[in-house]
Short mmCIF file of C-alpha atoms and ligand atoms in Angstrom, two decimals:
data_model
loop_
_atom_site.label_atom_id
_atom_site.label_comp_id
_atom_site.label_asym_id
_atom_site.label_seq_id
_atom_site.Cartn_x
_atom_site.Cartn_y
_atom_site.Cartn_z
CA UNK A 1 38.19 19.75 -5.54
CA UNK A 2 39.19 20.16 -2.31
CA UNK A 3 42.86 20.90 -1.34
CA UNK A 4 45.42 17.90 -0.97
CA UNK A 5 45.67 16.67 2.70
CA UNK A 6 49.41 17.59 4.00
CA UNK A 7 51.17 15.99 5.47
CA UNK A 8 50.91 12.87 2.95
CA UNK A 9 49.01 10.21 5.07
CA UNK A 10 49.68 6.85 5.01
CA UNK A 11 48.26 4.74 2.33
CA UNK A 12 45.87 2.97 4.61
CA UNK A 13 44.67 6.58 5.80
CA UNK A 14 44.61 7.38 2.49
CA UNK A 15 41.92 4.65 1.67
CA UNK A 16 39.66 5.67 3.96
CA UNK A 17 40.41 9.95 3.39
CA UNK A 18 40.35 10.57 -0.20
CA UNK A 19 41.43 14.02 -1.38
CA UNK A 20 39.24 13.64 -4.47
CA UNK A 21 35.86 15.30 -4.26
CA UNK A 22 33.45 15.35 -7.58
CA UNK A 23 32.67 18.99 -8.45
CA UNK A 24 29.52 20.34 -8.10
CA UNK A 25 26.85 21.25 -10.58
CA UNK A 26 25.75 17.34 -12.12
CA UNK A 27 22.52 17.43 -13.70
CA UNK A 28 20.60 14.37 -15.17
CA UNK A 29 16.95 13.50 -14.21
CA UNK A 30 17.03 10.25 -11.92
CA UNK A 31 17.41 11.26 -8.34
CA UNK A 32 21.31 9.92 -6.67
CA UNK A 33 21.41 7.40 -4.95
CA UNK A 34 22.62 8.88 -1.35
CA UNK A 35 23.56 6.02 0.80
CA UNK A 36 24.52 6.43 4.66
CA UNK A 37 24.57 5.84 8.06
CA UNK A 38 26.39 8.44 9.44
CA UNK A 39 25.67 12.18 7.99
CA UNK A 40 28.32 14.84 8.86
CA UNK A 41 28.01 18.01 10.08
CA UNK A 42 30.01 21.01 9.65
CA UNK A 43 31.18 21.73 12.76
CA UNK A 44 30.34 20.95 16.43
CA UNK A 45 28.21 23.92 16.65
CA UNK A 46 26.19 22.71 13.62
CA UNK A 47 25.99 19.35 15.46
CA UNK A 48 24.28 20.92 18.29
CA UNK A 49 22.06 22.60 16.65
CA UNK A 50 20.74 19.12 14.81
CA UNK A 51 17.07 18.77 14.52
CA UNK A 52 15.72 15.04 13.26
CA UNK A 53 12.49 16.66 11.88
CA UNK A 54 14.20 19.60 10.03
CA UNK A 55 13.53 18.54 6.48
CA UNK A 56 15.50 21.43 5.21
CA UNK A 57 18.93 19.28 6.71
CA UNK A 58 20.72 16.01 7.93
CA UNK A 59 20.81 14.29 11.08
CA UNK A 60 21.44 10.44 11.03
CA UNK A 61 20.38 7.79 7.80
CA UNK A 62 17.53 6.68 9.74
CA UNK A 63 16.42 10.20 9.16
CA UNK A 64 16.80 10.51 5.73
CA UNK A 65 19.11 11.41 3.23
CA UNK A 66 18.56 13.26 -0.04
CA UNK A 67 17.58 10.09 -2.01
CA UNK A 68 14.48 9.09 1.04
CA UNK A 69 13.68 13.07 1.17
CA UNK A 70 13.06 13.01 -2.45
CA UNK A 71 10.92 9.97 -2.33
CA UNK A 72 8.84 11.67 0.65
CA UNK A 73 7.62 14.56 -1.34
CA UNK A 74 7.05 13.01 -4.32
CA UNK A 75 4.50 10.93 -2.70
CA UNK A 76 3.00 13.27 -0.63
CA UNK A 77 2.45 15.39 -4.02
CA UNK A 78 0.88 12.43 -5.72
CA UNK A 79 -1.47 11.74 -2.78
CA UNK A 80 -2.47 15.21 -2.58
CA UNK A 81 -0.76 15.20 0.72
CA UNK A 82 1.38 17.54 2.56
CA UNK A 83 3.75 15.02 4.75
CA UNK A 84 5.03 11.48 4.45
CA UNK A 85 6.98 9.36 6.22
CA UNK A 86 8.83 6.08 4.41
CA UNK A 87 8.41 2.01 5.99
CA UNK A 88 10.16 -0.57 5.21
CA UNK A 89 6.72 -2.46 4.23
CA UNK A 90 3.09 -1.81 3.27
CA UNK A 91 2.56 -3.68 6.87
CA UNK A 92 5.07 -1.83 8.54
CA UNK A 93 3.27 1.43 7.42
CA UNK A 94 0.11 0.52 8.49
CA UNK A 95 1.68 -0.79 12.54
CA UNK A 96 3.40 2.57 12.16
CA UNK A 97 -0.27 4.40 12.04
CA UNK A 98 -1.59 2.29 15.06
CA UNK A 99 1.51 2.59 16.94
CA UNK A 100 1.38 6.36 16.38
CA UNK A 101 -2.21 6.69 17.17
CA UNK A 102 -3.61 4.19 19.79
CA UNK A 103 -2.51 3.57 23.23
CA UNK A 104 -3.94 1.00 26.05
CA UNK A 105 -7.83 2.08 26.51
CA UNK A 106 -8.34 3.12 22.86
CA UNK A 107 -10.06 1.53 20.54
CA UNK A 108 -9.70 0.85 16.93
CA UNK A 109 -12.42 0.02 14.35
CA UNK A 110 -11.22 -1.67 10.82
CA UNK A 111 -13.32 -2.79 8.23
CA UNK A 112 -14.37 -6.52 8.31
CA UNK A 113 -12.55 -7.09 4.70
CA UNK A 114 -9.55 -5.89 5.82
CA UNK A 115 -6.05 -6.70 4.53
CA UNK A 116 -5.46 -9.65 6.88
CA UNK A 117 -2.35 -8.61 8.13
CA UNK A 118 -3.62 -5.41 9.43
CA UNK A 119 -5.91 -7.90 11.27
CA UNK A 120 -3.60 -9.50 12.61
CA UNK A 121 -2.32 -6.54 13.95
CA UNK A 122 -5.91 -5.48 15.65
CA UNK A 123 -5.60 -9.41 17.10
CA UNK A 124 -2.82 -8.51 18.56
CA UNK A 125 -3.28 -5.01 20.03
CA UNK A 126 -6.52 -6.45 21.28
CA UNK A 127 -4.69 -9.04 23.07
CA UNK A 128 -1.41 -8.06 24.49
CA UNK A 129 -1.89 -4.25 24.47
CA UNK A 130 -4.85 -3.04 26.07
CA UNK A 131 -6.03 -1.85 22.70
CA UNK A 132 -9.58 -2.65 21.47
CA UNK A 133 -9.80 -4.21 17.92
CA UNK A 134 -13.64 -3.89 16.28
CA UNK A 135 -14.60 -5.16 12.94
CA UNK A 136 -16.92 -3.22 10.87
CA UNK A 137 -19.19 -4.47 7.85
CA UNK A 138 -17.71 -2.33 5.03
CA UNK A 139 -20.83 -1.48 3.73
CA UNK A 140 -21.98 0.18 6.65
CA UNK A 141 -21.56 3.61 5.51
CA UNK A 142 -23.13 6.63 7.76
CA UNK A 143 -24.67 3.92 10.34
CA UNK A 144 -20.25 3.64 11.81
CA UNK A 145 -21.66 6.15 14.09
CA UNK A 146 -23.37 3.66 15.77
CA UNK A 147 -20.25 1.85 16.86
CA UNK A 148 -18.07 4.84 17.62
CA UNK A 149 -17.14 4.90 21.05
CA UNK A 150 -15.90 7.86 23.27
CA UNK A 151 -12.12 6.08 23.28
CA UNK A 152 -12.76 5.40 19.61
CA UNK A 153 -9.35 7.34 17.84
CA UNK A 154 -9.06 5.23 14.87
CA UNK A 155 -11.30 4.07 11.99
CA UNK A 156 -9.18 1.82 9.15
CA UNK A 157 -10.89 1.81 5.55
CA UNK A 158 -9.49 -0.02 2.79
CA UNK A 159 -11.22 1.32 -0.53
CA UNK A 160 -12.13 -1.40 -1.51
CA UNK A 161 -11.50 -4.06 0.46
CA UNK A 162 -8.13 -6.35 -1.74
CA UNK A 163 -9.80 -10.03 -1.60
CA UNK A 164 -13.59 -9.09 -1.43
CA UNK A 165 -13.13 -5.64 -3.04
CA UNK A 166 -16.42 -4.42 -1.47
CA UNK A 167 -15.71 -0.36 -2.08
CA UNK A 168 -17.01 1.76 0.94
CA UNK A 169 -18.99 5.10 1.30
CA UNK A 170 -15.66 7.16 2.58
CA UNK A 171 -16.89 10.50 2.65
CA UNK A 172 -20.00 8.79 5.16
CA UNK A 173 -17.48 7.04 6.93
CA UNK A 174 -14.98 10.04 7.50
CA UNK A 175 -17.99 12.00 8.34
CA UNK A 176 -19.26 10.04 11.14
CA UNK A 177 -15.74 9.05 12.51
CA UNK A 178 -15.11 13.00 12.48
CA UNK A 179 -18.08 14.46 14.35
CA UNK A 180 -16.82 11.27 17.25
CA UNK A 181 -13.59 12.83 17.33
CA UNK A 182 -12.11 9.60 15.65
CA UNK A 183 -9.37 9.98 12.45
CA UNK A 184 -9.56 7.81 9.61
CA UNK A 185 -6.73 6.16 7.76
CA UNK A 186 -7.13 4.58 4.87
CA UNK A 187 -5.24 1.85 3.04
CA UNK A 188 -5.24 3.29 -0.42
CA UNK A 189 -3.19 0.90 -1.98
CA UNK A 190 -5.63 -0.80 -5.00
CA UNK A 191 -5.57 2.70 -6.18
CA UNK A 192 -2.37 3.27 -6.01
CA UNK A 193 -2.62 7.31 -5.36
CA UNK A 194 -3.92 7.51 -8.88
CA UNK A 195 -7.57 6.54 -8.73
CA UNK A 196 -8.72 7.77 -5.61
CA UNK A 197 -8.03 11.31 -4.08
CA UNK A 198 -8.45 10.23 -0.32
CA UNK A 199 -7.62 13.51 1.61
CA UNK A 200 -10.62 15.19 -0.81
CA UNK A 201 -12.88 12.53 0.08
CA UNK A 202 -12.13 13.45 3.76
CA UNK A 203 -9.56 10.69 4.80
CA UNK A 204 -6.94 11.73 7.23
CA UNK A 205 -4.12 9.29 6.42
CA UNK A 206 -3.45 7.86 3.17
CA UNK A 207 -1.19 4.67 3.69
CA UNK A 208 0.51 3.06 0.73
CA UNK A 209 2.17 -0.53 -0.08
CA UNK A 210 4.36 1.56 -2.37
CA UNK A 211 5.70 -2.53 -3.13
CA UNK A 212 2.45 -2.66 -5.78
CA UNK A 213 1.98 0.11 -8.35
CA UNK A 214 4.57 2.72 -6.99
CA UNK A 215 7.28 0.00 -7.56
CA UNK A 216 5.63 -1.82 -10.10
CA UNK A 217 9.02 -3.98 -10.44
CA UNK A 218 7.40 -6.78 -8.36
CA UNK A 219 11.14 -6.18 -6.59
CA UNK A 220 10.98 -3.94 -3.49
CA UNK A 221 9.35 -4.03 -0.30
CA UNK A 222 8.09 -0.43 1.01
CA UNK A 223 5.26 1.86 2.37
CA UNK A 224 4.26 5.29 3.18
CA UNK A 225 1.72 7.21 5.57
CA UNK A 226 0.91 10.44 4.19
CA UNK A 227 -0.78 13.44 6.13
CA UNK A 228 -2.32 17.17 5.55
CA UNK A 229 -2.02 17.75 9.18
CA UNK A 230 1.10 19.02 10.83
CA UNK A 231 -0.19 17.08 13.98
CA UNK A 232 -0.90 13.93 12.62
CA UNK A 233 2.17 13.97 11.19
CA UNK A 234 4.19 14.75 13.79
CA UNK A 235 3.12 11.76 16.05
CA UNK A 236 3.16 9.53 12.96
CA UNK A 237 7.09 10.76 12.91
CA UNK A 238 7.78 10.31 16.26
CA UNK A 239 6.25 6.53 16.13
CA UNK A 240 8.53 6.61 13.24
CA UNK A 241 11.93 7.48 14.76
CA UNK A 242 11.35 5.52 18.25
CA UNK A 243 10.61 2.04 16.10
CA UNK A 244 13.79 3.02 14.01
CA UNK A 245 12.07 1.94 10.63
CA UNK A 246 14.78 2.93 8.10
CA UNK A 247 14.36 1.98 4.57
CA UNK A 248 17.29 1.29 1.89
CA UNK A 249 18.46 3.96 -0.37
CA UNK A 250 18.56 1.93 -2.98
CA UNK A 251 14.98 0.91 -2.49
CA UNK A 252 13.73 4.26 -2.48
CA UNK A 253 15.61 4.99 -6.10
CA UNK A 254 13.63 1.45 -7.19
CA UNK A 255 10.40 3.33 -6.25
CA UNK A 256 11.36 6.76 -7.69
CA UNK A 257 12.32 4.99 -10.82
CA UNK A 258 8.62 3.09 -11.24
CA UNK A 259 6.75 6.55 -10.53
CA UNK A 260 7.10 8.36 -14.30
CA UNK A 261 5.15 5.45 -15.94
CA UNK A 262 2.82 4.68 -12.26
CA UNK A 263 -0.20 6.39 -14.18
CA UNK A 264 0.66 4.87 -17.52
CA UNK A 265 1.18 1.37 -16.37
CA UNK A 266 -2.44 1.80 -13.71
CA UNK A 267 -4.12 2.99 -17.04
CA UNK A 268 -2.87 -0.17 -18.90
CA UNK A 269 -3.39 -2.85 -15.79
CA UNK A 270 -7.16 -0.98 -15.76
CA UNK A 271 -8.22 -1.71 -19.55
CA UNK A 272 -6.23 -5.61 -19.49
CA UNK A 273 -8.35 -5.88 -16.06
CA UNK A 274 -11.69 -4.19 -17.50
CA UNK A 275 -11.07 -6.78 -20.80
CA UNK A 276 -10.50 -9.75 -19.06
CA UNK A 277 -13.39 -9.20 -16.26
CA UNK A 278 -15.66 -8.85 -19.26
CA UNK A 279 -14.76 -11.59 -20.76
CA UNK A 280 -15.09 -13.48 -17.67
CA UNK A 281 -18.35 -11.95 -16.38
CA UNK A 282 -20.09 -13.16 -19.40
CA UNK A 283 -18.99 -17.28 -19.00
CA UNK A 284 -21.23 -19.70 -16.82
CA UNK A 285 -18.38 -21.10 -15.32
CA UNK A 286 -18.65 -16.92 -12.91
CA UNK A 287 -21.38 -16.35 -10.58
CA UNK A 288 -19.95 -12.84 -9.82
CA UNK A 289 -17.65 -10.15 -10.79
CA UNK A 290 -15.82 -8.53 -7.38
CA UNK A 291 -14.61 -5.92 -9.40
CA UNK A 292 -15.39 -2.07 -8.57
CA UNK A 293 -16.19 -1.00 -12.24
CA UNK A 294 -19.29 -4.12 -11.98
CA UNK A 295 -22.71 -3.58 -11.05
CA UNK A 296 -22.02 -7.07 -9.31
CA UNK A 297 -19.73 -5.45 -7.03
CA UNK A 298 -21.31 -4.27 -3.61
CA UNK A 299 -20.07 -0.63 -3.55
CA UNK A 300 -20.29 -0.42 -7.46
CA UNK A 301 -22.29 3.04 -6.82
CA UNK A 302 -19.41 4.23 -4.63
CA UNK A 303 -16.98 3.21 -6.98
CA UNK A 304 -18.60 5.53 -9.76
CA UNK A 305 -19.11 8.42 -7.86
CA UNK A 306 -15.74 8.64 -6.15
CA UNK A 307 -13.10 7.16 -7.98
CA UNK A 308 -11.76 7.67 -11.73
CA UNK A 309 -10.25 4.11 -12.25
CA UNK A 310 -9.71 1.00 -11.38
CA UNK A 311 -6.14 -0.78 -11.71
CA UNK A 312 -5.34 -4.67 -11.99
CA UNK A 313 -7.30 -6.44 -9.32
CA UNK A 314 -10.27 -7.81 -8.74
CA UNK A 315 -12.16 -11.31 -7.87
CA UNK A 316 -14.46 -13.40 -8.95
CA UNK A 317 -16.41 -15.80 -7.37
CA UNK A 318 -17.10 -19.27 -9.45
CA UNK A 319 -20.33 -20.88 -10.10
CA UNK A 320 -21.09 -22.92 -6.34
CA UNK A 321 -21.12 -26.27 -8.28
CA UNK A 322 -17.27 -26.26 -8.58
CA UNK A 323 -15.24 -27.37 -5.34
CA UNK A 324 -12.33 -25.82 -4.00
CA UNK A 325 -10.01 -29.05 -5.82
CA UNK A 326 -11.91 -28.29 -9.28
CA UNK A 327 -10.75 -24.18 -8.92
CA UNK A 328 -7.79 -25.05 -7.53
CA UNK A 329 -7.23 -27.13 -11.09
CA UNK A 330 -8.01 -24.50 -12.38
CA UNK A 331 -5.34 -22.16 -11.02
CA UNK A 332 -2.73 -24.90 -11.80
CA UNK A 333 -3.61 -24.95 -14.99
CA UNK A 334 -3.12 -21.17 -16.17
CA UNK A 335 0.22 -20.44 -17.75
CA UNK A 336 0.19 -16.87 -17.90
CA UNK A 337 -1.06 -16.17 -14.97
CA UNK A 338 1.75 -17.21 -12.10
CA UNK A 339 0.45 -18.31 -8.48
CA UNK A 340 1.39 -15.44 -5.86
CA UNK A 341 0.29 -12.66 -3.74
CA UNK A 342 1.39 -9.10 -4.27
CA UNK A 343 0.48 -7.21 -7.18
CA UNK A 344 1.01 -4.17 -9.15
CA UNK A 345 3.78 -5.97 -11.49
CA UNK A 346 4.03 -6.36 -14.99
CA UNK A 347 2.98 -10.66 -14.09
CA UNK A 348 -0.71 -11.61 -14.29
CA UNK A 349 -1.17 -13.56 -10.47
CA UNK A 350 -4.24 -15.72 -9.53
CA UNK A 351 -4.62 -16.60 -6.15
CA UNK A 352 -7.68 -18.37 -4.07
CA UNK A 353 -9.06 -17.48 -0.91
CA UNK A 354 -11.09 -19.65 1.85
CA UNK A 355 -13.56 -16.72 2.18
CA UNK A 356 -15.98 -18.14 3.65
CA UNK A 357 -13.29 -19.29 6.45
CA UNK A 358 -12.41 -15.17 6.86
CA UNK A 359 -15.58 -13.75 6.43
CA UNK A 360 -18.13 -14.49 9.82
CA UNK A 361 -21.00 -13.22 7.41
CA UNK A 362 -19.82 -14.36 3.38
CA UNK A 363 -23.20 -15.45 1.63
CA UNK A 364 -22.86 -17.62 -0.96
CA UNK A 365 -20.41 -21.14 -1.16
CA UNK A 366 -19.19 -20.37 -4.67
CA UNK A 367 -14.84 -20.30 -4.48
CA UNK A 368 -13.15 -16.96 -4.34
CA UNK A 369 -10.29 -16.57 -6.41
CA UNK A 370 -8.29 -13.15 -7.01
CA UNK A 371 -6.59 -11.87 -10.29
CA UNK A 372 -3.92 -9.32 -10.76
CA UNK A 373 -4.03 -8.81 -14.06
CA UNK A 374 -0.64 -7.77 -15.49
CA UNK A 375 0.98 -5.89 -18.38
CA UNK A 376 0.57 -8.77 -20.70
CA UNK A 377 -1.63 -8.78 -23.90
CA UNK A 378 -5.37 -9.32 -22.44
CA UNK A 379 -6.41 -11.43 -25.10
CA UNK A 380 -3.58 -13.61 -24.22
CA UNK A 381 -4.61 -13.61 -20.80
CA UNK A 382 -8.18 -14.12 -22.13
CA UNK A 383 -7.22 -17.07 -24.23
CA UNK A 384 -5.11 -18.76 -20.84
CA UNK A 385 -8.48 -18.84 -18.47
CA UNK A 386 -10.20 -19.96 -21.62
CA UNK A 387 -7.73 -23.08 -22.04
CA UNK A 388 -7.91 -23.60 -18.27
CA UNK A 389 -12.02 -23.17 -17.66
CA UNK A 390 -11.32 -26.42 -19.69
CA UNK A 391 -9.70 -28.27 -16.68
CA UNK A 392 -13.09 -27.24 -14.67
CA UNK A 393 -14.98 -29.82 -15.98
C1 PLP B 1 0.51 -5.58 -0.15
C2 PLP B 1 -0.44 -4.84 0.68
C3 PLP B 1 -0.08 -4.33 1.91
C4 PLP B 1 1.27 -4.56 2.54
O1 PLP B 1 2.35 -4.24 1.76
P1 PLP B 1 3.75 -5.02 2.00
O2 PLP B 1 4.74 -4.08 1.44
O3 PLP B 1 3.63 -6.32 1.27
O4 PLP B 1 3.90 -5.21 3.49
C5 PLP B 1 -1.02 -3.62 2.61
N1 PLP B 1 -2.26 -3.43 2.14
C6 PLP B 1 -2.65 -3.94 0.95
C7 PLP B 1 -4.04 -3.69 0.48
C8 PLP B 1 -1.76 -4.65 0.19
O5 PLP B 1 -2.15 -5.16 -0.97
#
C-alpha cells in the first residue's frame, strides 16, 4: 500500500490518483493482462536513460508491456528461436520481414504457391518500390541457385505451400540461398511451430499467423517473426518500431491462453485430418490428395523426412468431370463443414480455389477445394462429405 496522498485532493483528482495500490506477491498461472499506452518511469533520470530494445524494462506500449513480453518468449521458445517480435496480423508479419529486409534494387524471390497476400505484397514492391518480386516453382529445390541474383537478399518459403500444399526441399533451398548471401524466411504457419523445426532445417526467419493454431479460438488476429540472429533481429525491430505495429494486450493473453493445449489440439486436427483424407482418397468422386502425409502430394518425400506431423489442412482436387457449379454444390451442401478462410479453429472450413486462374503452370482441370478439418468427431465429418458427394451427381 502506498501512503495516503496529503493534502486530501479533490474528488475528481481523486478519480484519476488512487491511493490504493494491490500488494505484491499474486501468483496464479495465466499471464496479467498489462494494458497501456503510457509506461512510467521512476524518475527523470530513469527516463533518460530509456532504451526501446531493452527487454529487461519499459519504454512506451508500442514497446511492450509485461503481457506482449511474455508472449515474445514464449514463441521464440516454441520455434526454437532466440527473438520475436509481435504484428498485428499473419500479413502484417510477413510486410514487416520485407520491409525490414529489402530496399529499392533488391530483389526478392517467393515461392510460386505462395500465400496470396504475400503476393500481393511482391506485386506491389515490384511496382511502386523499386523492389524486384520473382516467383519460384516450389519444387525447385537445390536448382534456386540458378535464379539467385547478386541483389538477391530474400528467399520466402512456405512449407508447404496453404492452397496447393506442395512441401519444399528447405534445407536445399536455405543452402543455396546461403552460399548467394540471400536469408530465407519462411512462413511456417501450417505447422504451427509444432511440426516443423525451421531454424534446424536452416531457415533464418520463422514467421507465424499466430491467428491459426497459436490462437486456435478462430477469434484474434496476430503474427510473429522469430530470429536466432541478433542482427536479423535487430533490423526486423527497427522495421518494427518505425511502422508502429502495436498489438492489443488483450490479444496477446487470447494467444497465451490457446498455447497449453497448441500441441494437443495440432495432434487432434492431424488424426481428424489423416481420417478424413483417407476416407476421401479412397472415393472416385478425388483425383488427388494435396495433403503432405500422401504419396499424391508433390513434396510427400520432403514431408517424411523433415517434418513430424501434419495439422488440419490439406486439398483435394476432384475428379475433372465435375465443374466448378457441381463442387461448388457440393460445398453448399456440407453442414459441418462452414464456408471460410482461416483455420486452426475448433470449425471444420471448406473453401474452393480457381487454381488454375493462380497457378501460370497447374496441370490438370480437376476443381481445387481446401479443408480445415476441425476438432469435431471425424466420422461425423466423414459422414457430412458423404451426404454431400451425393449433391455431385
Ligand atoms: C492466415 C495466414 C497468414 C496471414 O495471417 P493473418 O493473421 O490472417 O493476416 C499468412 N500465411 C498463411 C499461410 C496463412 O494461412
Amino acid at each position: 500500500m502506498s501512503p495516503p496522498m496529503s493534502p486530501p485532493k479533490s474528488l475528481q483528482t481523486r478519480l484519476v490518483h488512487s491511493d490504493y495500490t494491490a500488494p505484491d506477491g499474486f501468483a496464479a498461472f495465466p499471464s496479467a493482462i498489462h494494458h497501456a499506452s503510457t509506461v512510467l518511469f521512476k524518475n527523470v533520470e530513469a527516463m533518460r536513460a530509456r532504451n526501446w530494445q531493452d527487454k529487461s524494462a519499459y519504454t512506451y506500449g508500442l514497446h511492450g508491456t509485461p503481457t506482449s513480453f511474455t508472449l515474445e518468449a514464449r514463441l521464440a521458445e516454441i520455434e526454437g528461436g532466440a527473438y520475436c517480435v509481435l504484428a498485428p496480423s499473419g500479413l502484417a508479419a510477413i510486410t514487416l520481414v520485407d520491409l525490414a529486409l529489402l530496399k529499392s534494387g533488391d530483389d526478392v524471390l517467393l515461392p510460386d504457391n505462395v500465400y496470396n497476400p504475400n503476393r500481393e505484397l511482391g506485386n506491389w514492391l515490384q511496382r511502386d518500390f523499386g523492389i524486384s518480386a520473382r516467383y519460384y516453382d516450389p519444387m525447385i529445390g537445390a536448382q534456386i541457385a540458378g535464379l539467385l541474383l547478386p541483389n538477391t537478399r530474400l528467399v520466402w518459403t512456405e512449407a508447404p505451400g496453404s492452397v496447393t500444399m506442395e512441401v519444399p526441399d528447405i534445407p536445399a533451398i536455405c543452402a543455396a540461398a546461403h552460399a548467394a548471401g540471400a536469408v530465407v524466411a519462411i512462413d511456417n504457419t501450417w505447422s504451427g511451430g509444432i511440426a516443423f523445426d525451421a531454424f534446424g532445417h536452416g531457415v533464418d526467419i520463422v514467421m507465424q499467423a499466430l491467428t491459426k493454431y497459436q490462437s486456435g479460438g478462430s477469434d484474434v488476429l496476430m503474427g510473429a517473426v522469430i530470429t536466432r540472429d541478433v542482427v536479423l533481429h535487430r533490423r526486423i525491430e527497427a522495421a518494427h518500431m518505425r511502422l508502429g505495429f502495436g498489438i492489443g494486450m488483450d490479444d496477446a493473453f487470447l494467444v497465451m491462453r490457446g498455447l497449453p493445449s497448441l500441441k494437443l489440439r495440432f495432434e487432434a486436427h492431424d488424426a481428424g485430418a489423416r481420417a478424413v483424407a483417407t476416407w476421401m482418397k479412397g472415393r472416385p468422386e478425388i483425383a488427388s490428395m494435396l495433403h503432405p502425409a500422401f504419396a499424391d502430394c508433390p513434396g510427400h518425400e520432403n514431408w517424411k523426412r523433415d517434418f513430424t506431423g501434419a495439422g488440419g489442412l490439406f486439398s483435394v482436387v476432384f475428379d475433372a468431370r465435375y465443374t466448378e457449379a457441381q463442387t461448388d454444390r457440393f460445398i453448399d451442401s456440407l453442414a459441418l463443414f462452414k464456408i471460410g478462410f482461416s483455420w486452426g479453429g475448433a470449425n471444420s472450413l471448406c473453401v474452393p480455389y480457381r487454381v488454375q486462374a493462380m497457378r501460370a503452370n497447374w496441370r490438370g482441370a480437376g476443381q481445387l477445394v481446401r479443408f480445415n478439418i476441425g476438432l469435431e468427431d471425424p466420422q461425423d465429418l466423414i459422414a457430412d462429405i458423404a451426404q454431400a458427394f451425393a449433391s455431385l451427381e
